[in-house]
XYZ file of C-alpha atoms in Angstrom:
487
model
C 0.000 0.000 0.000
C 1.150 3.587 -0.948
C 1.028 6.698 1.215
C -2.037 8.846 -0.519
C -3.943 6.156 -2.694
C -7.234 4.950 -1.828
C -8.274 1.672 -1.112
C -11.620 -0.604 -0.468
C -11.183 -3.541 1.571
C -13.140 -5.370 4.610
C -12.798 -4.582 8.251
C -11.569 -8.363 9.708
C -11.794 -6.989 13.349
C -10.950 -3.848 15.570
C -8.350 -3.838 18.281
C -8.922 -1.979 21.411
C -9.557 0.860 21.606
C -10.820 2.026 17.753
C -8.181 0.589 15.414
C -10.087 -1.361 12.200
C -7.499 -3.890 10.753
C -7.894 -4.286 7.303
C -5.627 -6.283 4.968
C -4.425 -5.308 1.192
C -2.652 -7.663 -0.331
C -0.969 -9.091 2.633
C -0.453 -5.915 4.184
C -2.595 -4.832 7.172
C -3.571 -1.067 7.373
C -5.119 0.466 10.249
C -8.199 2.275 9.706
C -9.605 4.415 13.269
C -13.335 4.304 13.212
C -14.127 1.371 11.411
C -16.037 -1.203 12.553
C -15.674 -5.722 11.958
C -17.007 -6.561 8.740
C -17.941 -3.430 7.573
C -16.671 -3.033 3.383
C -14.975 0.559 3.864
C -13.218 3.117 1.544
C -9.830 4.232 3.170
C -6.913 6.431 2.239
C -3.602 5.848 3.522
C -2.197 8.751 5.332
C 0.494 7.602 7.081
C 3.031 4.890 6.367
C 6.333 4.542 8.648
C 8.546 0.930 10.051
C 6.441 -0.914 8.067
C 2.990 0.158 9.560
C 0.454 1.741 7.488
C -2.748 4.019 9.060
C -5.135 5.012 7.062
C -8.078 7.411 7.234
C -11.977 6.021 6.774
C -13.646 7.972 3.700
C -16.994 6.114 3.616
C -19.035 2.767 4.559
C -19.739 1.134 1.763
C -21.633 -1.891 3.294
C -22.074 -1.845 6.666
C -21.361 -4.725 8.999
C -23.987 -7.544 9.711
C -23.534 -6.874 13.448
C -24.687 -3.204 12.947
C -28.320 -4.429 13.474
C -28.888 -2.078 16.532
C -33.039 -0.405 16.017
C -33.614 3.560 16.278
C -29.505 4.259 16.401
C -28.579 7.370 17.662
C -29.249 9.871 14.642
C -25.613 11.733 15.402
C -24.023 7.829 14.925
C -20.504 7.918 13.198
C -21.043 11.956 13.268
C -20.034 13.104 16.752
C -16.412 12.240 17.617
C -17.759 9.901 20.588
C -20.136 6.604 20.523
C -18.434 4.132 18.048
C -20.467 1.206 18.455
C -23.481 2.798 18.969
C -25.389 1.063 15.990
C -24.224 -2.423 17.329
C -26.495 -3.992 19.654
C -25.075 -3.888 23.128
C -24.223 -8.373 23.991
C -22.555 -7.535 20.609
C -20.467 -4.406 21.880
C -19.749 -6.599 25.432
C -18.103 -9.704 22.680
C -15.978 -7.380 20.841
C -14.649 -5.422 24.328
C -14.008 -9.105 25.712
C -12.260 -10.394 22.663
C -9.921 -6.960 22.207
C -8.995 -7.201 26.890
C -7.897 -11.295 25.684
C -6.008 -9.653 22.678
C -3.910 -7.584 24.988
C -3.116 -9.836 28.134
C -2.449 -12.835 25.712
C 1.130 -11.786 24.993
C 1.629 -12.514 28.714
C -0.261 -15.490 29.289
C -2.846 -13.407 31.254
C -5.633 -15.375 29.742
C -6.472 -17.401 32.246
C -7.043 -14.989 34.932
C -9.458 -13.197 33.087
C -12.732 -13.520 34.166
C -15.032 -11.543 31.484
C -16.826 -8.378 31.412
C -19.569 -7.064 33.685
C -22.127 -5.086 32.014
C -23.241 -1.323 32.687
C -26.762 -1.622 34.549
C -27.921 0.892 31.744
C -26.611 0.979 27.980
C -28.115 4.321 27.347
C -28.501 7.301 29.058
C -26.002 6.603 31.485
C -23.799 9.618 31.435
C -23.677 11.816 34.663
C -21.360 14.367 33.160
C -21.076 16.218 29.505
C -19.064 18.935 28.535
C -20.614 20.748 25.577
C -19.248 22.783 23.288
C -20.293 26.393 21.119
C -19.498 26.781 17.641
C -20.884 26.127 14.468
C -21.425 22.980 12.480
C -19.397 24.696 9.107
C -18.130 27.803 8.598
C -20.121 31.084 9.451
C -23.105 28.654 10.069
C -25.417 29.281 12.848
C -24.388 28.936 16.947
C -24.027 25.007 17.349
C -23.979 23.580 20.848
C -23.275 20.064 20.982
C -20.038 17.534 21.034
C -17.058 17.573 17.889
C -17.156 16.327 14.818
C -15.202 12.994 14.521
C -11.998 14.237 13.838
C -12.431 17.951 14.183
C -10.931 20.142 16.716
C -13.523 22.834 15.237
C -16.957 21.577 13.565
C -19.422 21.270 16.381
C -22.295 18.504 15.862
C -25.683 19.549 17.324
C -26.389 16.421 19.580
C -29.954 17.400 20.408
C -30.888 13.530 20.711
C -27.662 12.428 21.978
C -28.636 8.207 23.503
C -25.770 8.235 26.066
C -27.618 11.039 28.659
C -30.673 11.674 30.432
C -33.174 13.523 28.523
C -32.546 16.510 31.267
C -29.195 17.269 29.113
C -30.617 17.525 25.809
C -33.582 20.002 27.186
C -31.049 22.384 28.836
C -28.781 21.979 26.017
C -31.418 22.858 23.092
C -32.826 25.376 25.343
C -29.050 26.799 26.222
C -28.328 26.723 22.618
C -31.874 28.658 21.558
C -31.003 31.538 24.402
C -28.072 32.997 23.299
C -29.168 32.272 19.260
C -31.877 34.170 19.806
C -29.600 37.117 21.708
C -26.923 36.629 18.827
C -24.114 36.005 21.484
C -20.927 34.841 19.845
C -19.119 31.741 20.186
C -15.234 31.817 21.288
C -13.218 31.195 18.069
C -10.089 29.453 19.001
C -8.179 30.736 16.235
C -8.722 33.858 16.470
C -9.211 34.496 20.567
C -12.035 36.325 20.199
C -15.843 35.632 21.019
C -18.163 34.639 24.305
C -19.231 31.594 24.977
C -17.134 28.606 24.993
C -18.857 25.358 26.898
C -22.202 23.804 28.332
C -21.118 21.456 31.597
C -24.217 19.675 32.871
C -23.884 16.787 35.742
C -26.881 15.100 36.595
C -27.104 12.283 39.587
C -28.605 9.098 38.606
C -29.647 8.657 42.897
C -30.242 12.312 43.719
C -31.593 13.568 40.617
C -30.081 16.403 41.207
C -28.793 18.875 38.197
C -25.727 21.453 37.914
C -25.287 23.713 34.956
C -22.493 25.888 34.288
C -22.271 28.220 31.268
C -18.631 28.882 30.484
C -17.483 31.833 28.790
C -14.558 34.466 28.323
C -14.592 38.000 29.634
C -15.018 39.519 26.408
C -18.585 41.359 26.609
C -18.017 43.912 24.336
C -21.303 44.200 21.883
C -22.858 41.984 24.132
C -26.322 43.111 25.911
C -25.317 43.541 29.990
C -24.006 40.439 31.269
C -26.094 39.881 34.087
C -28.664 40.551 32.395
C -28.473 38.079 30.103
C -26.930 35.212 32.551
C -29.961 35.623 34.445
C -32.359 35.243 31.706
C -30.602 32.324 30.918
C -30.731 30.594 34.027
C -34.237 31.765 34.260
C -34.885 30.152 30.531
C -33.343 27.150 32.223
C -35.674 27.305 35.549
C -38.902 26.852 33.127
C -37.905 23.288 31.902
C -40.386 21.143 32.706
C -37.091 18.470 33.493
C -37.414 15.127 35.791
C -34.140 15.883 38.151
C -34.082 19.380 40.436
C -31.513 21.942 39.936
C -28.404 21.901 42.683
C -27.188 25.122 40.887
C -26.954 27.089 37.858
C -23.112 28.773 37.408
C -21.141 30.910 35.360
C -17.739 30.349 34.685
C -15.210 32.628 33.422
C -12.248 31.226 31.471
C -9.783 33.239 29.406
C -7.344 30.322 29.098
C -6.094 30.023 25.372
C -6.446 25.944 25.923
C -9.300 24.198 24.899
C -9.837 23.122 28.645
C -13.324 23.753 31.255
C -11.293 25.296 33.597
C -12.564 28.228 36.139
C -10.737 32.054 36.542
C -13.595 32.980 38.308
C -16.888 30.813 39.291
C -20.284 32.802 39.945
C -23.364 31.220 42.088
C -26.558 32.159 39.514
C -28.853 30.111 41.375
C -28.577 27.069 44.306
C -25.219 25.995 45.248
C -21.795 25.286 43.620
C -22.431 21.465 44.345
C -24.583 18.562 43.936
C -24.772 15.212 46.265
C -24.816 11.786 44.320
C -25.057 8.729 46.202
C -22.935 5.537 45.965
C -23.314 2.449 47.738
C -24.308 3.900 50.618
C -22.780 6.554 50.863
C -23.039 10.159 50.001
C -20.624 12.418 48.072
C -20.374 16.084 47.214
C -19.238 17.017 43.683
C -18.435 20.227 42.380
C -17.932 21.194 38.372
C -14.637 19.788 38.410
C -14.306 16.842 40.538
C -13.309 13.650 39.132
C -16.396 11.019 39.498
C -16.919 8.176 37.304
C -19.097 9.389 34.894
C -21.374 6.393 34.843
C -22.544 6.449 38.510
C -24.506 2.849 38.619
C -21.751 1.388 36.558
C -19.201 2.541 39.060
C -21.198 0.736 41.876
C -20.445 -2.405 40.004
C -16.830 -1.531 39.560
C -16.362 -0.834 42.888
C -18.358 -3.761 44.425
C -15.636 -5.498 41.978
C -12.982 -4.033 43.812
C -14.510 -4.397 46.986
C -15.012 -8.516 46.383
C -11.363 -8.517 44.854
C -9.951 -7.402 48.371
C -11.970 -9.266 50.455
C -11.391 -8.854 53.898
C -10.345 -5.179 54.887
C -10.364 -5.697 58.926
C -7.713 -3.977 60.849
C -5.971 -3.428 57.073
C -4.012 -0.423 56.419
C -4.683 0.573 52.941
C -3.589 3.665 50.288
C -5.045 4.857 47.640
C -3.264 5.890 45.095
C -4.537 8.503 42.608
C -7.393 8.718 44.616
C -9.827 11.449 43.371
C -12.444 12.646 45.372
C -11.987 9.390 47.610
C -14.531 7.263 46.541
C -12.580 4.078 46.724
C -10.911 4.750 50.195
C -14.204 5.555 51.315
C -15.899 2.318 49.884
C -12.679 0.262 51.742
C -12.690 2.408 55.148
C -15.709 1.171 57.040
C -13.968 -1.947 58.917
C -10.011 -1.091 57.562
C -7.773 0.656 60.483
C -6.598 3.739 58.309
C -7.159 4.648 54.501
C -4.514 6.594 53.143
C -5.443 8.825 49.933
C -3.149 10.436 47.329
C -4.558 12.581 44.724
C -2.416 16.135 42.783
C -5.412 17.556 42.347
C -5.844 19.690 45.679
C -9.735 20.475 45.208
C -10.496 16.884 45.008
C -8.470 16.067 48.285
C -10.713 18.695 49.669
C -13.735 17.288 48.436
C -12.706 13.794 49.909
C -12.040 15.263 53.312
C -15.493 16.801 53.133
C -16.851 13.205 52.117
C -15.310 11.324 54.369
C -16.335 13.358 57.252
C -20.025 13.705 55.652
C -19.953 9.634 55.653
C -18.664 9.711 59.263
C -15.279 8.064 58.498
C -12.495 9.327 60.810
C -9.718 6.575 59.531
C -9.237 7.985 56.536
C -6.392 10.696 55.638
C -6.251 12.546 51.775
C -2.424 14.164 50.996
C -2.626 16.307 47.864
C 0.739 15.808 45.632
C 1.817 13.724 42.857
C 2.040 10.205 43.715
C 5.574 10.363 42.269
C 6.573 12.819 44.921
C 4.164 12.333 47.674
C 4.439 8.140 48.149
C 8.045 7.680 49.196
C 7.266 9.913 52.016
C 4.293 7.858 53.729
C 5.398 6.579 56.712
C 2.633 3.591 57.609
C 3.627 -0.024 55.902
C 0.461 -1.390 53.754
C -1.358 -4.018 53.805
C -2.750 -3.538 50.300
C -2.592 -1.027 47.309
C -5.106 0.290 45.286
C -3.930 1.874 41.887
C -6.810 4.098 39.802
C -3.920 6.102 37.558
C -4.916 8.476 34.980
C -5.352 7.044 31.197
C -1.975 6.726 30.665
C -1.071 4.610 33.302
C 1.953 5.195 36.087
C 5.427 6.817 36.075
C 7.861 4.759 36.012
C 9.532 5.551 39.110
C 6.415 6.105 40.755
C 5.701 2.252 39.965
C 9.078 1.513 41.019
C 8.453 3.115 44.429
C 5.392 1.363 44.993
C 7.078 -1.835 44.080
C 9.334 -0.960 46.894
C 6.543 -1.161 49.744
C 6.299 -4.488 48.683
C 2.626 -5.596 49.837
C 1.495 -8.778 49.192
C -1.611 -7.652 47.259
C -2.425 -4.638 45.076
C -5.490 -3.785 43.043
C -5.050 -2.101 39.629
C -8.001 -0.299 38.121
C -7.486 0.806 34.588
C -9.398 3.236 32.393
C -6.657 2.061 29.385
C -6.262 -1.434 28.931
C -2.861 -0.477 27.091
C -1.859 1.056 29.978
C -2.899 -1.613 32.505
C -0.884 -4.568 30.445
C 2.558 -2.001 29.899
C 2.754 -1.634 34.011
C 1.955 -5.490 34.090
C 5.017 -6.204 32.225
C 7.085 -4.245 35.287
C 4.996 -5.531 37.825
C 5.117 -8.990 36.915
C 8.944 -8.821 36.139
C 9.134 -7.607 40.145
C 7.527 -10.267 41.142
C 3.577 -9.840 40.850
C 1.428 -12.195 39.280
C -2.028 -11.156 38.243
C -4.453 -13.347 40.038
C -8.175 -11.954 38.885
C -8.720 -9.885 35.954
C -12.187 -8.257 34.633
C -13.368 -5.822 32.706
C -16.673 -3.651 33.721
C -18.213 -1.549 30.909
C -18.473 2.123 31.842
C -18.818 3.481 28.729
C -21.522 1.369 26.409
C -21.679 2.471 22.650
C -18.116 3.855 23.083
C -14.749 2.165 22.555
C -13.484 2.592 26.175
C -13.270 -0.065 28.790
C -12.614 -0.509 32.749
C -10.377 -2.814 34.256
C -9.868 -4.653 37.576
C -6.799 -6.555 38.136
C -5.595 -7.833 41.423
C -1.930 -8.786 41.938
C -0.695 -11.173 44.130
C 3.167 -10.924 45.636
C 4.888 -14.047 44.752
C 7.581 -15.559 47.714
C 10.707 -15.565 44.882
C 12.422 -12.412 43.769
C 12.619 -11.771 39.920
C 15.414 -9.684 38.613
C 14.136 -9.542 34.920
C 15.273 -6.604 32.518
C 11.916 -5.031 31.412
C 12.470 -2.353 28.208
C 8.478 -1.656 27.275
C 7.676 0.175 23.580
C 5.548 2.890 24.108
C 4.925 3.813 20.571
C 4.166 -0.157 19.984
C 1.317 0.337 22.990
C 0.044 3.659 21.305
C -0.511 5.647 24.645
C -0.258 9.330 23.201
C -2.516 11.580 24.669
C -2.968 13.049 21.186
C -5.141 9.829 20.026
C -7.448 9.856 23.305
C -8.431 13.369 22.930
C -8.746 12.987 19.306
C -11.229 9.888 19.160
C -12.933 10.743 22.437
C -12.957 14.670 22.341
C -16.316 15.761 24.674
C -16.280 12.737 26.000
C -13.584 12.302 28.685
């Protein structure tokens, strides 16, 4: 196959997380997007060592397993659900067969033990992060998710399967406000406009709703802003919506990145926080805390953890990248102490707030890298539990938590990839994974949870690991690309 021609060829199967394999004359091509056994027409756009990617120009047959009813009318559109026209035992086969792909080049097969299904395939999501722009050039103000692809074409996702009906209502009616005012949209280019995002979190327990309009500070030509935020949130007030409102905000960001992030955070109505509940127990969460976005899903995961430890009594534990807590707090009720490490210092907060809301005094949050922060704790654990970000742990972070050397750690993975790269080291040091499973967080999309525990073997291994990171394709670039508005 040549860099720039196009080819037609059929889809034999897709390895995790998007990657369509499709063979030319002996030569396999990777083709993003595409789906098993779907005919597609590809152009190669890349072509380096001996590995050739190519980019999906159309479906010309679709697959037989695309026999989902009523798809999702943004399908293959919006830069997030991939499998959303296959029916969901189907999407649960393919995630299983691409987690056996990946642990069978360590003879990790027979400690997996399957996937566990979300409790709901569709509207699941407790969290979106919407975007303003237009859908082409100089069109009219689009609110929605990406394009596939695009860093710039916004998709309308006024029907959008993944989410409560509650976030397409306040998104249409968001969207219909500030057309109707002719407020501009921020143009990343150029720096220059109003509104940027739409971040809605909805509890599936609680019900309960919190909006935040993000924008710049650049209100020139624009009507008076308070004036027109509180229209808005009084537009939003009228919805005749199933969940209650915790709060309605308005955040200011004049960041040149792409990125929700707050300058300056005003109350419009309510509270800056909303309560889910989780096994139990209740949690506050503000715009940017991290909480699995799937909140009955992430009952199952962490029951999963929960029966993968076992007995916690009079156990010291830490948890490493921690978050807002939620697994230290699911572990704390009958462990002696729960130790919590998370770098991002509002979330510590928010898990001292939680634990002390859930009545747990043996449980203690340090904010810091886990890099930096670990090989100062002074208490010896029993057990480890691991949540790292997508891509997985620093190397000499791993290495220091190696060195504590507790018989048992659990690993939960958001990136296969990265889970089966830190296996290689921790197996090489003497861990053996003992129970592996995947739970399915994210149904119609291409991502995948994982569970490992790891037992400490009684002899010492001294073997050389060297691991290929461009061979385990964790770049940053390709998760933000296929799962932009997503994540």
């Amino acid at each position: 196959m040549k860099k720039g021609q196009t080819y037609t060829g059929i889809v034999e199967r897709i390895e995790f997380p998007n990657k369509g394999i499709v063979t030319i004359d002996g030569e396999k091509a990777i083709i993003k997007n595409a789906l098993p056994g779907q005919e597609i027409q590809f152009v190669i756009n890349k072509k380096r060592n001996g590995r050739c990617e190519g980019r999906l120009l159309s479906v010309i047959r679709p697959s037989s397993l695309e026999t989902a009813l009523s798809p999702c009318p943004h399908a293959g559109t919006c830069g997030g659900c991939l499998m959303q026209t296959i029916p969901y035992e189907a999407q649960l086969t393919i995630k299983t067969e691409q987690i056996k792909t990946l642990l069978s080049p360590l003879s990790l097969t027979p400690a997996f033990e399957g996937i566990k299904p979300s409790p709901q395939s569709e509207g699941y999501r407790n969290k979106m992060e919407f975007s303003f722009g237009d859908e082409e050039k100089d069109g009219p103000l689009a609110l929605g998710l990406h394009r596939r692809g695009s860093f710039h074409d916004i998709v309308n996702t006024d029907h959008c399967r993944i989410v409560h009906p509650d976030f397409t209502q306040i998104l249409t009616a968001t969207r219909a406000y500030f057309k109707s005012n002719s407020v501009p949209f921020y143009k990343k280019i150029k720096h220059e406009g109003y509104l940027r995002h739409l971040l809605v979190r909805r509890a599936a327990k609680t019900k309960e709703i919190l909006v935040a309009l993000v924008t710049t500070s650049q209100t020139e030509g624009i009507s008076p802003e308070t004036a027109l935020l509180s229209g808005w949130a009084d537009q939003l007030r009228s919805l005749p919506l199933e969940g209650t409102y915790a709060g309605i905000l308005h955040i200011r960001n004049d960041s040149l990145a792409d990125v929700v992030k707050s300058d300056a955070t005003t109350v419009l109505y309510g509270r800056e926080f909303f309560y889910e509940d989780l096994l139990g127990l209740r949690f506050e969460i503000t715009p940017f805390s991290f909480f699995q976005t799937n909140s009955l899903g992430a009952e199952v995961l962490y029951e999963t953890v929960r029966e993968y430890i076992g007995d916690t009594k009079g156990k010291v534990i830490f948890d490493l990248y921690s978050g807002t807590g939620t697994i230290a707090q699911v572990l704390a009720p009958v462990a002696e102490k729960v130790t919590g490490v998370e770098i991002v210092e509002e979330a510590v907060e928010a898990a001292r707030e939680n634990a002390a809301r859930n009545g747990l005094k043996n449980c203690t949050f340090i904010a810091g890298d886990v890099l930096k922060v670990v090989g100062d704790l002074k208490d010896k654990p029993d057990l480890i539990v691991l949540d790292p970000p997508r891509d997985g742990i620093h190397p000499k972070a791993l290495e220091k938590i190696i060195g504590f050397g507790t018989d048992r750690m659990i690993y939960v993975s958001c990136k296969p990839t990265s889970l089966v790269r830190d296996l290689e080291v921790l197996r090489a040091r003497g861990y053996e994974a003992e129970r592996i499973c995947c739970v399915d967080m994210f149904p119609s999309t291409a991502n995948i949870e994982t569970v490992c525990l790891l037992s400490r073997l009684n002899v010492e291994h001294h073997i050389e690991v060297e691991v290929n990171l461009d061979e385990m394709d964790l770049t940053k670039a390709e998760s933000k690309a296929t799962y932009q508005g997503l994540n």
